[in-house]
CSV table of C-alpha atoms in Angstrom, one decimal:
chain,number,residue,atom,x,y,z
A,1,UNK,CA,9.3,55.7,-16.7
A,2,UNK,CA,6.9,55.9,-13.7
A,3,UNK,CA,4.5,53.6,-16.0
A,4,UNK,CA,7.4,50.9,-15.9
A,5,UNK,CA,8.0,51.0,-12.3
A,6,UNK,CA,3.9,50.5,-11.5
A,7,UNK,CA,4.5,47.9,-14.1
A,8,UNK,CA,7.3,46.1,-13.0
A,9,UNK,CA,6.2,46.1,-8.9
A,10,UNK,CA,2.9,44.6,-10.7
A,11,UNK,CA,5.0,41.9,-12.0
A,12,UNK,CA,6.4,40.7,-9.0
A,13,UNK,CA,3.4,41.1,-6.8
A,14,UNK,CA,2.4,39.0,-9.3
A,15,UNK,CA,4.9,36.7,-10.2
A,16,UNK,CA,5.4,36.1,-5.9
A,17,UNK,CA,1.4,35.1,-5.5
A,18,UNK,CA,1.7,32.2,-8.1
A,19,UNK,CA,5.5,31.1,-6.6
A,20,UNK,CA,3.3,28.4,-4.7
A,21,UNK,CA,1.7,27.8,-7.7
A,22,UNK,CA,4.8,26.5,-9.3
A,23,UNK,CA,5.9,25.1,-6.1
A,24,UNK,CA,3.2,22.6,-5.9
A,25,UNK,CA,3.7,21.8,-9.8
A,26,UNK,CA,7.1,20.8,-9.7
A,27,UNK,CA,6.7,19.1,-6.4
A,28,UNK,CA,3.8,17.2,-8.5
A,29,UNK,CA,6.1,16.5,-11.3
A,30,UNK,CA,9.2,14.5,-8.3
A,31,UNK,CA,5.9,12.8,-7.0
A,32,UNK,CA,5.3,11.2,-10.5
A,33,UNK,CA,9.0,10.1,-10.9
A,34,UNK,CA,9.6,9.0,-7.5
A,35,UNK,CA,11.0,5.9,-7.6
A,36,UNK,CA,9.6,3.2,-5.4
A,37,UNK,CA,11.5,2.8,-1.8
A,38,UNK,CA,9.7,-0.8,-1.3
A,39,UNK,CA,12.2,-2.5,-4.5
A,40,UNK,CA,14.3,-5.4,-3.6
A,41,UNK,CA,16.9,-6.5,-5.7
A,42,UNK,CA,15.8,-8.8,-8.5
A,43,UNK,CA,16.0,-12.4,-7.8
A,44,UNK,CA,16.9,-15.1,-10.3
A,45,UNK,CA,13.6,-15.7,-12.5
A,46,UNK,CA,13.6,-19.1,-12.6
A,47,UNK,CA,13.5,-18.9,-9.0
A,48,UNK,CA,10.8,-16.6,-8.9
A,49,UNK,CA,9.0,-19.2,-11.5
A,50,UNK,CA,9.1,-22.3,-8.9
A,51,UNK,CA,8.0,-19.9,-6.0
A,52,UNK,CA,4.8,-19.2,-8.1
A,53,UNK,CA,4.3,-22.9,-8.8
A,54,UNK,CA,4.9,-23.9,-5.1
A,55,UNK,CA,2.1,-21.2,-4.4
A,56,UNK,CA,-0.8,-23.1,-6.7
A,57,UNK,CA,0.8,-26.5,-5.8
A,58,UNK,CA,1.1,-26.3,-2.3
A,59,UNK,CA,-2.9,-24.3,-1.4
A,60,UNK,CA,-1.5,-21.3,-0.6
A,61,UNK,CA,-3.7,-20.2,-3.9
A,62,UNK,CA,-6.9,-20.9,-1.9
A,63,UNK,CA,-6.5,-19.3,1.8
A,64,UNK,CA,-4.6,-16.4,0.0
A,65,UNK,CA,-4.9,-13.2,-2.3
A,66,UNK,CA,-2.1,-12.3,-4.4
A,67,UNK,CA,-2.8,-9.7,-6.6
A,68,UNK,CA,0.8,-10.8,-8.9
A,69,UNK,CA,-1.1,-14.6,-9.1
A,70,UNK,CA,-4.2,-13.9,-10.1
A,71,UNK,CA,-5.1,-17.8,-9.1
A,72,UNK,CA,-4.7,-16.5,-5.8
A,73,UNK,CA,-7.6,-15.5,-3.9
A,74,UNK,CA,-8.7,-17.2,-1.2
A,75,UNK,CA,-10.1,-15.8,1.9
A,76,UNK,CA,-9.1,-17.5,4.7
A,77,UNK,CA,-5.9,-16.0,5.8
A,78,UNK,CA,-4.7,-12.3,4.8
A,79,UNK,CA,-3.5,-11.2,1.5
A,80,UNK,CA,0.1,-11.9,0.8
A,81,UNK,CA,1.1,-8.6,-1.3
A,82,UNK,CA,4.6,-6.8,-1.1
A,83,UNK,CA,4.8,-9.1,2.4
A,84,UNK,CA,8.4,-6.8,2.0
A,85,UNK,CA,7.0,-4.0,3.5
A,86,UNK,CA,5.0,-5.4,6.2
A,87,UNK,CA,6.7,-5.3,9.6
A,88,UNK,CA,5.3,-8.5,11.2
A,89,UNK,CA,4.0,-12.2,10.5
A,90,UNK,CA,0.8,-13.1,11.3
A,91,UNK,CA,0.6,-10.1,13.5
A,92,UNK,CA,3.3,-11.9,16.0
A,93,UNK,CA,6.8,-12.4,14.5
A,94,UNK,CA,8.9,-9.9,13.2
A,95,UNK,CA,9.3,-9.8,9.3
A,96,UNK,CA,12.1,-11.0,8.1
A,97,UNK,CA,13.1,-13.3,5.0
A,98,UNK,CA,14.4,-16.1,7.4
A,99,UNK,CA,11.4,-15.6,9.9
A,100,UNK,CA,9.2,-16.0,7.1
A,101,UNK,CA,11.0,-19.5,6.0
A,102,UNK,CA,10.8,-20.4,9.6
A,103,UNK,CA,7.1,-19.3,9.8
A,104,UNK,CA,6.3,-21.5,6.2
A,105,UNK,CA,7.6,-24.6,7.6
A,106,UNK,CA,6.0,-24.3,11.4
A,107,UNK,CA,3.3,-21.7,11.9
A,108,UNK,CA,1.8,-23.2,15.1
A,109,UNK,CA,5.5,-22.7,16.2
A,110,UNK,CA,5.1,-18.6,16.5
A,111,UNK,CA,0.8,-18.6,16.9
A,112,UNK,CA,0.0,-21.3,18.8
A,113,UNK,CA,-4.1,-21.2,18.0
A,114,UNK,CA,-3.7,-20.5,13.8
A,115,UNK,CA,-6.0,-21.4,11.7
A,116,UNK,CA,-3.4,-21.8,8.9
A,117,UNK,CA,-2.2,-25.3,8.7
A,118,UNK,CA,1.4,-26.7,8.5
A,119,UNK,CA,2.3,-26.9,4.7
A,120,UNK,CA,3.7,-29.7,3.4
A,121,UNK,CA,7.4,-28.3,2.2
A,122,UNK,CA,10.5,-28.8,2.1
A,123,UNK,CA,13.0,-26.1,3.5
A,124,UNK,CA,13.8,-25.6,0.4
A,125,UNK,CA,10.5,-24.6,-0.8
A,126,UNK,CA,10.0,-22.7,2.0
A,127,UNK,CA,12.9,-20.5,1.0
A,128,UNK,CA,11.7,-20.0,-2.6
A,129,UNK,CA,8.4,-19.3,-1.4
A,130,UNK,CA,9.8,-16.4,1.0
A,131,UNK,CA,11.4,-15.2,-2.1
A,132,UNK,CA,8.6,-15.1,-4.1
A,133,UNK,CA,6.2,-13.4,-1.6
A,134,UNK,CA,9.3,-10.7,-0.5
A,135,UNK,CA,9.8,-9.6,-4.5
A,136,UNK,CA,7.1,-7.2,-5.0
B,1,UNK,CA,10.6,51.8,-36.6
B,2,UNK,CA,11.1,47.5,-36.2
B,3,UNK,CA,12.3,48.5,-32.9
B,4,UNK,CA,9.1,50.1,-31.6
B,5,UNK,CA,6.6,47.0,-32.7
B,6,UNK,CA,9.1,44.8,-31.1
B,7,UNK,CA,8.9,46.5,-28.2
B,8,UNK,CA,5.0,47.0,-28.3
B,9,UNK,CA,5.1,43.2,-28.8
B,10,UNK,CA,6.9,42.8,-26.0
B,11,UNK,CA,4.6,44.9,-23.5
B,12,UNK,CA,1.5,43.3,-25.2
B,13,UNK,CA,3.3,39.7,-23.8
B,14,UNK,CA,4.0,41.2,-20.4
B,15,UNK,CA,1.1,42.5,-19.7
B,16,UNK,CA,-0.4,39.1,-20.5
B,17,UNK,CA,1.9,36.8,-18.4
B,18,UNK,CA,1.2,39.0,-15.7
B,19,UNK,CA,-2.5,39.3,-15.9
B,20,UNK,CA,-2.5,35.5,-15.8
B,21,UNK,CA,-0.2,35.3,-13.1
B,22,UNK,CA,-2.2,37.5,-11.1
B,23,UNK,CA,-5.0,35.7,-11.7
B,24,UNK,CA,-3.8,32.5,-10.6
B,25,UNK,CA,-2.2,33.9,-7.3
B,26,UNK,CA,-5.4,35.2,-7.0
B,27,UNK,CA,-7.0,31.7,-6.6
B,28,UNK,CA,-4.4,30.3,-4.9
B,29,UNK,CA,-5.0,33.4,-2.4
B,30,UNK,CA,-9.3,33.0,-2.2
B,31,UNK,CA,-8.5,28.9,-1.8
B,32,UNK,CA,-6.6,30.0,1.4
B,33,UNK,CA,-8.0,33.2,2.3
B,34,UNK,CA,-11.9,31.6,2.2
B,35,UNK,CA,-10.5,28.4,3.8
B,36,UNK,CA,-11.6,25.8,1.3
B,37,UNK,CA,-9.2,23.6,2.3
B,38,UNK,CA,-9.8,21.7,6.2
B,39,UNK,CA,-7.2,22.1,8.6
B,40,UNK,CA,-9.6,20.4,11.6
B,41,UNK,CA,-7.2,16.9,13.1
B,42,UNK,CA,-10.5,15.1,13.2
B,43,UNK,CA,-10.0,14.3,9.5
B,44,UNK,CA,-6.4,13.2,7.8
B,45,UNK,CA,-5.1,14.9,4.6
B,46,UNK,CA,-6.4,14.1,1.0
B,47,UNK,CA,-4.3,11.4,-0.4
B,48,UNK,CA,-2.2,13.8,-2.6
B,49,UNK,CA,-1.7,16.1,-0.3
B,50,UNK,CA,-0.3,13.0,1.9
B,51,UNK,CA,2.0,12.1,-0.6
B,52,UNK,CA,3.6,15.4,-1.4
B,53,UNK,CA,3.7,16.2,2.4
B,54,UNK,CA,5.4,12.8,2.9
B,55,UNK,CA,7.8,13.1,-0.2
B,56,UNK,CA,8.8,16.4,0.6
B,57,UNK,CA,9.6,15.9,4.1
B,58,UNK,CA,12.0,12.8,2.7
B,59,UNK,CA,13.1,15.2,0.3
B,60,UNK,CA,14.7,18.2,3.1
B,61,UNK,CA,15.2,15.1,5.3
B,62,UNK,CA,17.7,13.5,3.0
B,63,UNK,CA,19.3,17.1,1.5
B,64,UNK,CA,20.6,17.1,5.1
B,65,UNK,CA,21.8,14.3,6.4
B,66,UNK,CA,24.9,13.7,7.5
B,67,UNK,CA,26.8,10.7,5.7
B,68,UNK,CA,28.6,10.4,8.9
B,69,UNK,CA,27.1,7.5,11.0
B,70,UNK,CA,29.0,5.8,13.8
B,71,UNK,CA,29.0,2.3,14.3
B,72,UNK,CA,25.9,1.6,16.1
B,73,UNK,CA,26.7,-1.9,18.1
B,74,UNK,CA,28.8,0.5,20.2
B,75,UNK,CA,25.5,2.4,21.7
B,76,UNK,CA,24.1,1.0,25.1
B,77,UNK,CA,20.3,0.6,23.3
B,78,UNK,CA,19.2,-2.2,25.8
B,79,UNK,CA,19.5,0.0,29.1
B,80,UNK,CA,19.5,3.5,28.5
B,81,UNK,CA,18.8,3.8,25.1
B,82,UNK,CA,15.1,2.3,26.3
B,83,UNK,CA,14.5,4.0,29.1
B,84,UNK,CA,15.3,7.9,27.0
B,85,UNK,CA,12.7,5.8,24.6
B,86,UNK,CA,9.8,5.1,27.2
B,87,UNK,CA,10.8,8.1,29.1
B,88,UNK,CA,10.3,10.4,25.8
B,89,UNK,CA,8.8,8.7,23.2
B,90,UNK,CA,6.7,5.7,23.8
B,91,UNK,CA,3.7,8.5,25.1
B,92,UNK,CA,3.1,9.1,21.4
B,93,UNK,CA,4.7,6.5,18.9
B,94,UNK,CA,3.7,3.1,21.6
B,95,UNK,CA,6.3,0.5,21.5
B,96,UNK,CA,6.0,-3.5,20.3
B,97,UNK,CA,2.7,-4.3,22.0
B,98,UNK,CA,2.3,-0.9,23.8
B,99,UNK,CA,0.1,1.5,22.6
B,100,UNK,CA,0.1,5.1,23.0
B,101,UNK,CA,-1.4,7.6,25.5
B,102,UNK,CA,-5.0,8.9,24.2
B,103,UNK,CA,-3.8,12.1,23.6
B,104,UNK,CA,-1.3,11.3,20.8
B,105,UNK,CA,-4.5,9.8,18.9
B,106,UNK,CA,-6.0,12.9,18.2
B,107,UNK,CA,-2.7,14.3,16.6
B,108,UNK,CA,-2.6,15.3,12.9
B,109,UNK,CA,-0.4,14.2,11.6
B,110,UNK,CA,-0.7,11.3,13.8
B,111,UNK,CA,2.8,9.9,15.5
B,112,UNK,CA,4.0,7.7,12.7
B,113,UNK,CA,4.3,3.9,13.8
B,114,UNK,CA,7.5,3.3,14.8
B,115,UNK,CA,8.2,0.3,13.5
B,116,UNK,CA,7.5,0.9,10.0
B,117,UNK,CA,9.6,4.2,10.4
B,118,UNK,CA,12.3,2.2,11.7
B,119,UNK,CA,12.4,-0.8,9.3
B,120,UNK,CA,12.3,1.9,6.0
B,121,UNK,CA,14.2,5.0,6.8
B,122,UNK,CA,18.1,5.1,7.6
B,123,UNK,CA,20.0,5.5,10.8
B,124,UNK,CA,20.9,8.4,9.4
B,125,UNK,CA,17.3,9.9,8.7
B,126,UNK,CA,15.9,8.8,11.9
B,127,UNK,CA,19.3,11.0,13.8
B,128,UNK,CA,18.5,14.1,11.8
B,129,UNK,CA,14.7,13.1,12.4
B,130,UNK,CA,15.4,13.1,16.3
B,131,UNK,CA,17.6,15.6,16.5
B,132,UNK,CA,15.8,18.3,14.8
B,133,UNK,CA,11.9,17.4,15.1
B,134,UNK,CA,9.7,18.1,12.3
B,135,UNK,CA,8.1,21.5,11.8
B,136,UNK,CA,4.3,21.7,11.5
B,137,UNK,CA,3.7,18.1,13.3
B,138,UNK,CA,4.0,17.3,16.6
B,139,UNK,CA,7.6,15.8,16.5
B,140,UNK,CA,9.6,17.8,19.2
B,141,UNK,CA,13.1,18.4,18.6
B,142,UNK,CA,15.4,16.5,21.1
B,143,UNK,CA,19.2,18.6,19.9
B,144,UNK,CA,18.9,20.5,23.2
B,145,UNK,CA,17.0,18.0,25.4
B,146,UNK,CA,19.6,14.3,24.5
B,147,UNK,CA,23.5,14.3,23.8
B,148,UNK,CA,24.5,13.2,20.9
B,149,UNK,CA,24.9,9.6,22.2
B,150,UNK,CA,21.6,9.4,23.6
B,151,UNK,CA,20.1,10.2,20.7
B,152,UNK,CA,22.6,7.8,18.7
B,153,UNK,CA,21.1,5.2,21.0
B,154,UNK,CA,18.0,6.0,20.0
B,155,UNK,CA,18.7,5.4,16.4
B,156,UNK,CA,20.2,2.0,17.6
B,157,UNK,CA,17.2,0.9,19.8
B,158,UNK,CA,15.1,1.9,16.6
B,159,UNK,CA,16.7,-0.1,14.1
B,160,UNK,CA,16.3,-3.2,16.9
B,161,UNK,CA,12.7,-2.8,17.6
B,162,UNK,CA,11.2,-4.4,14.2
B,163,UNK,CA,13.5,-7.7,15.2
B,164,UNK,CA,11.6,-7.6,18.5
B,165,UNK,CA,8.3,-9.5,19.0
B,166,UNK,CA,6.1,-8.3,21.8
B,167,UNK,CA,7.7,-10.5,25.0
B,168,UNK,CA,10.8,-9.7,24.0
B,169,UNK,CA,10.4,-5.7,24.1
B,170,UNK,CA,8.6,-6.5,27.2
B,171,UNK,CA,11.7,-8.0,28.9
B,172,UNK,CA,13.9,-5.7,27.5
B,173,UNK,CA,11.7,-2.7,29.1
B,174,UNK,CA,11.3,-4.4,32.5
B,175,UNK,CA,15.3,-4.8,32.7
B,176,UNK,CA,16.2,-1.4,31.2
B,177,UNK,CA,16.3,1.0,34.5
B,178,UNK,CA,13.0,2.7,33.7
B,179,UNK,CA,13.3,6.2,35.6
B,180,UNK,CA,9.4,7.1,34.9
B,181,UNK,CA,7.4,4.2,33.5
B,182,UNK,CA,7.2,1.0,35.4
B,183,UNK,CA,5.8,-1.4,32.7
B,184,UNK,CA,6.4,-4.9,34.0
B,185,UNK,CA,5.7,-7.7,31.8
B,186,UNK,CA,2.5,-8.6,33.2
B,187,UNK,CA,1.2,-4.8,33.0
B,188,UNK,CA,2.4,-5.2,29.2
B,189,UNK,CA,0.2,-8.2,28.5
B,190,UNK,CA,-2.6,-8.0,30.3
B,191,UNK,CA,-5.6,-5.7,31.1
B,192,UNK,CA,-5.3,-3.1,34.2
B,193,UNK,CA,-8.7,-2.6,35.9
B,194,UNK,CA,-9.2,0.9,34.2
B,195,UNK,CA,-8.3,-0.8,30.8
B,196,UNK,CA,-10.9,-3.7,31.7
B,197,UNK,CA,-13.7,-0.6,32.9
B,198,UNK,CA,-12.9,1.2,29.1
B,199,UNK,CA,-13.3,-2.2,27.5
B,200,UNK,CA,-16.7,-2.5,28.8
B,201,UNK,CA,-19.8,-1.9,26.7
B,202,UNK,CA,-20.5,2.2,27.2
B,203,UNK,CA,-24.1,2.8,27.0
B,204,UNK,CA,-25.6,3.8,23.8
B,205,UNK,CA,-26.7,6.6,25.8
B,206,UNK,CA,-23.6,8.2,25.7
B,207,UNK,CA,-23.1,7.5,22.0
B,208,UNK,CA,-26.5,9.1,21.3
B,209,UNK,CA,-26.1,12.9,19.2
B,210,UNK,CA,-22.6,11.9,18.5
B,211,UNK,CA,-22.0,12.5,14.9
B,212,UNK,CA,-18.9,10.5,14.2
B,213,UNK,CA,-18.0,8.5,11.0
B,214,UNK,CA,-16.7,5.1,11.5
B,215,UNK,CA,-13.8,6.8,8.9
B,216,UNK,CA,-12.9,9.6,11.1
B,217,UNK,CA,-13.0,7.2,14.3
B,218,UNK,CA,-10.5,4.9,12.0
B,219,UNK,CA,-8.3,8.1,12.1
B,220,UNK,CA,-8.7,9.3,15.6
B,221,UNK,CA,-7.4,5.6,17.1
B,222,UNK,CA,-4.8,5.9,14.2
B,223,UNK,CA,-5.8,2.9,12.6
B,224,UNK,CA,-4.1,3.9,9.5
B,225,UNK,CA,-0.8,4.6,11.1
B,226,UNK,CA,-0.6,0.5,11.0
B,227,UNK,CA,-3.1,-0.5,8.6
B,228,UNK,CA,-4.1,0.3,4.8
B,229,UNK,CA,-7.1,1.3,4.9
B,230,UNK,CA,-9.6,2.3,1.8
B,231,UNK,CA,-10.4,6.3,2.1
B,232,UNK,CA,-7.9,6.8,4.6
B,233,UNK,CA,-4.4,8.5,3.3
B,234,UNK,CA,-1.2,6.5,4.6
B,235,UNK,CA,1.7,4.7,4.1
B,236,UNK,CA,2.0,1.9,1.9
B,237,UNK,CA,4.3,0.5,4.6
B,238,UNK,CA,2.5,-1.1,7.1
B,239,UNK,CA,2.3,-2.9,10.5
B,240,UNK,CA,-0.9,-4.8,10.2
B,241,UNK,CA,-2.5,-6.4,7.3
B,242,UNK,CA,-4.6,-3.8,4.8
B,243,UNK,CA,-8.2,-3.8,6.3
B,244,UNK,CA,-9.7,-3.5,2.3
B,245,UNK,CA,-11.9,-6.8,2.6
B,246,UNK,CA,-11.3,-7.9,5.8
B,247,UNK,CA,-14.7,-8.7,6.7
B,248,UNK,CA,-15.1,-11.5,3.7
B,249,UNK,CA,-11.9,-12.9,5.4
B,250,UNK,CA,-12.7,-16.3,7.1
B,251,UNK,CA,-10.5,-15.2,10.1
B,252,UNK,CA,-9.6,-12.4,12.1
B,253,UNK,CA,-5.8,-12.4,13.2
B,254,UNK,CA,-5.7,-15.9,12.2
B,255,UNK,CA,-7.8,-16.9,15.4
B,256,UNK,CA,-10.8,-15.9,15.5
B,257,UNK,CA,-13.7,-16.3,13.1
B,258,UNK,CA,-15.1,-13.1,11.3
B,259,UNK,CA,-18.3,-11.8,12.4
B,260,UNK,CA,-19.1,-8.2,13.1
B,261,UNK,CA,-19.5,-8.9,16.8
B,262,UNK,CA,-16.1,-10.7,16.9
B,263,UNK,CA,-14.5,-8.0,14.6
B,264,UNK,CA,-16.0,-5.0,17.4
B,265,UNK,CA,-14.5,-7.4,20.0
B,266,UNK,CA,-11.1,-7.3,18.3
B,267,UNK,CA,-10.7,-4.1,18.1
B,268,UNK,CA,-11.2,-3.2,21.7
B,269,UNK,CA,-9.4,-5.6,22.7
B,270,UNK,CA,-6.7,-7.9,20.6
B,271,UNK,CA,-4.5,-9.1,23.5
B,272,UNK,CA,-7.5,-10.6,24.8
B,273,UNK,CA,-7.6,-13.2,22.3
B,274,UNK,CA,-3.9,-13.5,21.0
B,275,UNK,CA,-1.9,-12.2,23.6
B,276,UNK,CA,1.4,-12.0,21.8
B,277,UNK,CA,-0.1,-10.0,19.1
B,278,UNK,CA,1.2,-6.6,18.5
B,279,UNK,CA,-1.7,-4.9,17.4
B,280,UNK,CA,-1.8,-3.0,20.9
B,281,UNK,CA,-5.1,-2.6,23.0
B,282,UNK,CA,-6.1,1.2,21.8
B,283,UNK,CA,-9.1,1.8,24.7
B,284,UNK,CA,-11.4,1.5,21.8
B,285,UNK,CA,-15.0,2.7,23.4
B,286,UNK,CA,-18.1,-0.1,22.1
B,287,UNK,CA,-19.5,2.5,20.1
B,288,UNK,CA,-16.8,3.5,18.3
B,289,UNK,CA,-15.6,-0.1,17.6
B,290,UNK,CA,-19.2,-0.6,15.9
B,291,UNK,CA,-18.8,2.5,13.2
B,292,UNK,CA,-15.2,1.5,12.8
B,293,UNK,CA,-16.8,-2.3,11.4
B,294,UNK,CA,-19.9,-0.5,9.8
B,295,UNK,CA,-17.5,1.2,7.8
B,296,UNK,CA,-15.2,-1.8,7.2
B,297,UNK,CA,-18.4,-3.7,5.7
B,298,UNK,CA,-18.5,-0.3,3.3
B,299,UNK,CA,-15.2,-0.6,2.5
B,300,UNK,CA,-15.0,-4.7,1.3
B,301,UNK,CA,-15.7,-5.7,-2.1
B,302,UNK,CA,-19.5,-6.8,-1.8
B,303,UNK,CA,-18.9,-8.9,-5.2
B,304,UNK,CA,-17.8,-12.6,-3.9
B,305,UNK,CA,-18.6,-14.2,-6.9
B,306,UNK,CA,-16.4,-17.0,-6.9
């Protein structure tokens, strides 16, 4: 009987030193299966399709790094990746889809001395382009 | 006679989860008792210890949120709401274009950038956030210091300041009725004389026996709290553009040319050269400016084969 009791307090000394053990491991585990904050809703793919065209067609392709576009990796301006979660535009103008438009069809507009020049789009393609480049 | 083996069994398989068990809460108790992991602010977390620290403060954050949220628009952000914000806060999270006193730089964790915190977390999270502070990080609880609607303005002047660019916050600050700071739009965008004096080259005298990694000095001016940065643990939000290659980049900030003397220049001084950006003049001391772009030239992709 007094075997047991020595036993049992063993136990849960035990079973109490490896309780952050488990912690951590299941912690570990909702890490893995997080899903991603950063998702926007799914756009229509044909859309998506022209925006990536517009990107190769219009130079973006060779001041810019896109790791979705492989074609994409110029070094002139910054890469363009999940532009979603980034909080301003060329470091001046807040991030938004319609800022981004704006900034496509004008950037001397919001940064007077850039060295990216005015593309040659259409609002239009200004808009799919903002799509493409906010869909991570 | 069954019933004796099965319990014998039984014993043999206790004794046996237990020993193991012991065993591992016995290296779980050397890791922490001979202090193998580093709890010194001069360096950040490892990367998964970032992550779990980060998911599991999300986690408790949203088990207790209240679902309850008033209608924002009706909080007075633009006057009170920012001067409880530079009155409290802007000391250690900075503000569009304002950076934050020296001392919240050597915080770990570091003061999270406010936009970003602001553009991805609820009005909601960022109440319970201000109301009840976070344990274990420098992020004071303000239930016993605000009212309820001044911290609801808070939540409302947060979700505004990612739609603000850096004159506009500016303005907004000079009108608000300021009771401590008095940032006026010029202070805001350009140098003071002590700023100009900390810009200045320092001697390399004073630099000299100073052991200090360009990565750690990345962390103690809290680069990473705005940029992804290579060795550096943060979040994949960011304010700033990832600083990866940046040095096989043609431009800096879309101005000025890359080179490692206009990089050092840069970062002590961005206004300088593109006075509505919002990367914030940090104080950034010569010497550490020139570890910070050794290590970015460690950091880029050395490969530009194409």
């Amino acid at each position: 009987m007094q075997k047991m009791t020595i036993f049992s307090s063993f136990f849960t000394i035990a079973s109490a030193l490896s309780m952050p053990l488990s912690v951590t491991f299941a912690a570990a585990l909702s890490i893995w299966t997080f899903p991603n904050h950063a998702e926007s809703p799914k756009a229509q793919g044909d859309k998506q399709e022209q925006g990536k065209t517009l990107m190769i067609t219009k130079g973006c392709s060779s001041c810019h790094q896109l790791t979705k576009l492989p074609a994409a990796k110029g070094l002139v301006g910054p890469p363009l990746d999940n532009m979603a979660a980034q909080s301003y535009i060329a470091g001046v103008l807040p991030n938004s889809r319609e800022n981004l438009t704006q900034f496509l069809l004008e950037p001397q507009k919001f940064h007077a001395d850039t060295a990216m020049p005015t593309p040659d789009i259409t609002q239009q393609e200004a808009r799919r382009l903002a799509d493409y480049l906010w869909q991570e | 006679m069954t019933k004796t083996i099965h319990i014998k069994l039984n014993k043999k398989f206790y004794s046996i989860a237990a020993l193991a068990l012991f065993l591992i809460g016995a290296l779980i108790f050397s890791l922490v008792y001979f202090g193998v992991y580093n709890v010194s602010a001069l360096t950040g977390h490892t990367t998964p210890v970032y992550k779990f620290l980060e998911h599991a403060r999300i986690q408790a954050v949203d088990a207790r949120i209240d679902d309850e949220v008033p209608d924002l628009s009706t909080f007075n952000w633009q006057t009170s709401g920012i001067a409880n914000y530079k009155r409290h806060c802007v000391a250690c999270h900075g503000a569009p274009g304002v950076a934050p006193e020296p001392f919240s730089l050597g915080m770990m964790p570091p003061p999270s950038a406010i936009v970003r915190v602001a553009r991805q977390r609820s009005p909601a999270e960022l109440f319970w956030v201000i109301e009840n502070g976070i344990k274990m990080s420098g992020m004071p609880a303000w239930k016993y210091r605000l009212s309820d609607d001044e911290q609801w303005e808070l939540v409302a002047l947060l979700k505004k300041l990612p739609t603000l660019s850096k004159s506009e916050y500016a303005q907004l600050a000079q009108k608000s009725t300021g009771t401590v700071t008095n940032n006026t739009i010029k202070d805001i965008l350009s140098q003071t004389p002590e700023e100009q004096a900390l810009a200045k080259p320092t001697s390399t005298q004073q630099s000299a026996g100073e052991a200090l990694s360009g990565q750690v000095a990345m962390q103690q001016y809290n680069c990473s709290s705005c940029h992804v940065i290579d060795g550096i643990a943060s979040a994949t939000y960011h304010v700033g553009p990832p600083l990866n290659n940046m040095v096989n980049r043609r431009f800096i900030a879309g101005t000025l040319p890359t080179t490692r003397e206009n990089l050092i220049q840069w970062i002590m001084n961005p206004p300088h050269f593109k006075p509505q950006s919002l990367m914030p003049n940090l104080h950034v001391k010569r010497h550490h400016a020139e570890i910070m772009v050794d290590y970015l030239y460690q950091i880029a992709d050395d490969n530009q084969s194409y």
